[in-house]
C-alpha positions as a printed Julia matrix, in Angstrom:
285×3 Matrix{Float64}:
  -0.54  -25.54   5.15
   0.21  -28.67   7.21
   1.81  -31.71   5.67
   0.77  -35.13   6.92
   3.64  -37.57   7.28
   3.59  -41.28   6.53
   3.76  -42.17  10.24
   0.57  -40.24  11.06
  -1.24  -41.79   8.1
  -0.13  -45.29   9.22
  -1.35  -44.69  12.79
  -4.71  -43.42  11.51
  -5.17  -46.44   9.23
  -4.32  -48.86  12.06
  -6.8   -47.17  14.36
  -9.61  -47.38  11.79
  -8.88  -51.06  11.04
  -8.79  -52.01  14.75
 -12.06  -50.18  15.38
 -13.79  -51.98  12.52
 -12.5   -55.39  13.66
 -13.64  -54.7   17.23
 -17.11  -53.7   16.0
 -17.39  -56.88  13.94
 -15.97  -59.39  16.45
 -17.46  -58.13  19.75
 -21.07  -59.27  19.05
 -19.82  -62.82  18.45
 -18.6   -63.12  22.05
 -21.5   -61.38  23.84
 -24.2   -63.79  24.9
 -27.69  -62.97  26.11
 -26.58  -63.32  29.72
 -23.7   -60.88  29.17
 -26.07  -58.35  27.62
 -28.25  -58.54  30.73
 -25.22  -57.84  32.91
 -24.18  -54.9   30.76
 -27.67  -53.42  31.07
 -27.76  -53.71  34.9
 -27.5   -50.5   36.84
 -25.09  -49.87  39.71
 -27.72  -50.66  42.35
 -28.25  -54.18  41.01
 -24.52  -54.81  40.65
 -24.09  -53.93  44.34
 -26.85  -56.33  45.4
 -24.44  -58.99  46.69
 -25.69  -61.02  49.64
 -23.3   -61.94  52.49
 -23.83  -63.68  55.83
 -20.54  -63.42  57.76
 -20.8   -59.79  58.92
 -23.97  -60.1   61.01
 -24.74  -63.85  61.01
 -27.66  -63.15  58.7
 -28.18  -62.44  55.02
 -27.32  -58.82  54.25
 -26.65  -56.7   51.19
 -22.93  -55.99  50.85
 -23.44  -52.25  50.38
 -25.38  -52.03  53.68
 -22.76  -53.73  55.85
 -20.75  -51.29  58.03
 -17.51  -53.25  57.74
 -14.54  -53.77  55.42
 -15.92  -56.77  53.52
 -14.66  -58.33  50.31
 -16.37  -61.19  48.49
 -14.6   -63.6   46.12
 -17.26  -65.19  43.93
 -17.02  -68.31  41.8
 -16.11  -66.39  38.66
 -13.15  -64.68  40.34
 -11.82  -67.99  41.67
 -12.08  -69.61  38.23
 -10.44  -66.7   36.43
  -7.58  -66.48  38.96
  -6.42  -70.05  38.31
  -6.12  -70.71  42.05
  -5.83  -74.35  43.1
  -6.11  -73.85  46.88
  -8.05  -71.61  49.25
  -4.85  -69.85  50.27
  -4.07  -68.92  46.67
  -7.59  -67.57  46.16
  -7.17  -65.27  49.17
  -4.48  -63.37  47.25
  -7.37  -61.65  45.47
  -8.45  -59.86  48.65
  -7.1   -56.29  48.94
  -5.64  -55.54  52.36
  -5.1   -59.19  53.28
  -1.47  -60.22  53.74
  -0.9   -63.52  51.92
   2.63  -64.91  51.61
   3.8   -68.36  50.54
   6.75  -69.51  52.64
   7.45  -72.72  50.77
   5.54  -75.37  48.82
   3.29  -76.37  51.73
   3.38  -73.47  54.2
   1.52  -70.17  54.05
   1.45  -67.02  56.16
  -1.91  -65.26  56.04
  -3.06  -62.46  58.3
  -5.1   -59.29  58.42
  -4.05  -55.95  59.89
  -0.32  -56.74  59.71
   1.98  -58.93  61.84
   2.07  -61.67  59.23
   3.98  -64.87  59.94
   3.86  -68.65  59.95
   1.99  -68.74  63.25
  -0.25  -65.71  62.74
  -3.39  -66.13  64.79
  -6.47  -64.19  65.9
  -7.92  -64.65  62.39
 -11.07  -66.76  62.35
 -11.23  -69.08  59.34
 -14.41  -71.03  58.67
 -15.67  -73.45  56.06
 -19.45  -73.32  55.84
 -19.54  -71.63  59.24
 -17.35  -74.24  60.98
 -14.08  -73.05  62.46
 -10.95  -74.8   61.13
  -8.29  -73.31  63.4
  -6.0   -75.53  65.45
  -6.2   -75.21  69.25
  -2.39  -75.45  69.52
  -1.88  -71.8   68.63
  -5.3   -70.49  67.49
  -4.07  -70.37  63.9
  -4.64  -72.34  60.71
  -2.58  -75.04  59.02
  -3.35  -74.01  55.45
  -1.94  -77.2   53.94
  -4.76  -79.12  55.67
  -7.62  -76.98  54.33
  -8.89  -78.44  51.08
 -12.19  -77.84  49.34
 -13.2   -78.81  45.83
 -13.04  -75.29  44.38
 -15.72  -76.11  41.8
 -18.16  -76.42  44.73
 -17.27  -73.07  46.35
 -20.03  -70.48  46.05
 -18.06  -67.55  47.5
 -15.42  -66.59  50.06
 -16.38  -63.75  52.41
 -13.52  -61.85  54.04
 -13.97  -59.25  56.8
 -10.87  -57.24  57.61
 -11.38  -56.05  61.14
 -12.56  -57.18  64.59
 -15.58  -59.47  64.76
 -15.22  -60.97  68.24
 -18.6   -59.61  69.34
 -20.39  -62.04  67.04
 -17.81  -64.77  66.41
 -15.74  -65.06  69.6
 -12.23  -64.27  70.76
 -10.46  -65.77  67.74
 -12.0   -63.17  65.38
  -9.91  -60.26  66.66
  -8.21  -59.42  63.36
 -10.77  -60.63  60.86
 -13.0   -63.39  59.55
 -12.67  -65.64  56.5
 -15.69  -67.76  55.65
 -15.55  -70.23  52.75
 -19.12  -70.99  51.7
 -19.84  -73.95  49.43
 -22.85  -74.45  47.21
 -25.86  -76.31  48.61
 -26.23  -79.89  47.45
 -29.28  -78.95  45.38
 -27.06  -76.76  43.17
 -24.47  -79.47  42.51
 -26.56  -82.22  40.98
 -25.05  -84.54  38.42
 -21.42  -85.46  37.94
 -18.16  -83.55  37.72
 -14.59  -84.66  36.99
 -11.58  -82.32  36.99
  -7.97  -83.15  36.15
  -4.88  -80.98  35.94
  -1.12  -81.11  35.89
   1.84  -78.77  35.61
   5.52  -78.26  36.36
   4.92  -77.89  40.1
   1.38  -79.21  40.47
   2.18  -82.74  39.33
  -1.38  -83.98  39.79
  -4.69  -82.35  40.6
  -7.77  -84.56  40.47
 -11.31  -84.26  41.74
 -14.67  -85.94  41.23
 -18.12  -85.18  42.54
 -21.59  -86.61  42.1
 -24.86  -85.08  43.29
 -28.2   -86.81  43.7
 -31.71  -86.19  44.99
 -32.62  -88.44  47.92
 -36.28  -87.41  48.2
 -38.54  -84.44  47.59
 -36.77  -82.1   50.02
 -33.36  -83.74  50.49
 -30.3   -83.48  48.26
 -26.83  -84.96  48.63
 -23.4   -84.79  47.02
 -20.3   -86.93  47.44
 -16.79  -86.01  46.37
 -13.2   -87.19  46.33
 -10.06  -85.22  45.49
  -6.29  -85.54  45.57
  -3.21  -83.45  44.86
   0.5   -84.16  44.46
   2.71  -81.07  44.57
   6.43  -81.09  43.94
   9.04  -79.47  46.17
  10.41  -76.01  45.55
  14.06  -75.43  44.73
  16.34  -73.57  47.14
  17.53  -70.25  45.74
  20.9   -70.57  47.48
  22.25  -73.71  45.82
  19.43  -75.06  43.62
  18.93  -78.16  45.75
  15.62  -79.76  46.63
  13.64  -77.79  49.21
  12.17  -80.94  50.83
   8.76  -79.25  51.06
   6.6   -81.29  48.71
   3.17  -82.42  49.86
   0.4   -84.8   48.96
  -3.19  -84.9   50.08
  -6.22  -87.07  49.57
  -9.7   -86.18  50.76
 -13.28  -87.41  50.45
 -16.56  -86.3   51.94
 -20.26  -85.63  51.57
 -22.91  -83.0   52.15
 -26.63  -83.63  52.64
 -29.14  -80.75  52.72
 -32.76  -80.89  53.8
 -34.97  -77.93  53.02
 -38.58  -77.68  54.19
 -38.59  -73.93  54.64
 -36.47  -71.49  56.63
 -37.4   -72.99  60.01
 -36.77  -76.6   59.01
 -33.59  -76.45  56.93
 -30.65  -78.61  57.98
 -27.21  -79.64  56.7
 -25.08  -82.69  57.45
 -21.44  -82.75  56.33
 -18.48  -85.05  56.81
 -14.9   -85.23  55.52
 -11.94  -87.55  55.85
  -8.46  -86.62  54.67
  -4.79  -87.56  54.74
  -1.95  -85.08  54.18
   1.78  -85.79  53.84
   4.01  -82.7   54.08
   7.8   -82.66  53.91
   9.7   -80.15  56.02
  13.29  -79.3   56.92
  13.83  -78.69  60.62
  16.93  -76.87  61.84
  17.82  -77.51  65.47
  19.73  -74.7   67.27
  22.36  -76.74  69.14
  25.94  -76.19  70.3
  25.04  -73.24  70.44
  22.67  -72.35  67.61
  24.42  -74.6   65.14
  22.57  -74.47  61.81
  24.43  -77.44  60.37
  22.15  -79.99  62.0
  19.26  -80.56  59.59
  16.46  -83.05  59.9
  14.04  -83.9   57.11
  10.58  -84.98  58.19
């Protein structure tokens, strides 16, 4: 004969209560759209379209490359406020934040401030700097609410995209203007992100032409040095505005016109190696 202790009875009661609460509460949070997703089979879930691998629309499962797609839902759930932060979601991609306004992002190792040979595009347009074939990540700003997906290919793609795509390709793809009609205003603040603001308005110009206009700005505070707790002198501010106009009269007559203007102010400490390699000379820019 086995005696049941109080602890086992308590665990059993807790389990039964939690199960009943879960059964009662779960239907309240499942919408019709969620039920459709839950009923989809694996084949439909894998039917994700990408364009960066072969410069044409392809199903993700059919692409013979290491491809990862960050969709809008993943960006929203991550809480990322910049493209660089969103790239932390990609497995196999080395993403490191050096200070408040500098990032080191690379694929296939050898990560550093001036990592190059990684092609970064926004809507198919390269954003690398010719000075070292790399990317100044503090200059790359997109209203994240307008991003459709970020396609990342970890591996060589120079055959299709040129010499700068030796180590991989990152393509940030925004929504067409027809999908961003109406108005949008976003505001945010925090201990480090002192101000995050964005506004966008979309309109229909004629039967086949849509447009959107946006403006955004950010004010980020400096980090604190771990050595002595002093100011890191690495705060940064940016302001940006732009537009996108899409015309669609079929596959052969589709066109896009985009334009952006921005201003970025980034603080930085510069140590000059003088007399010889004296680290006491410090300039703040």
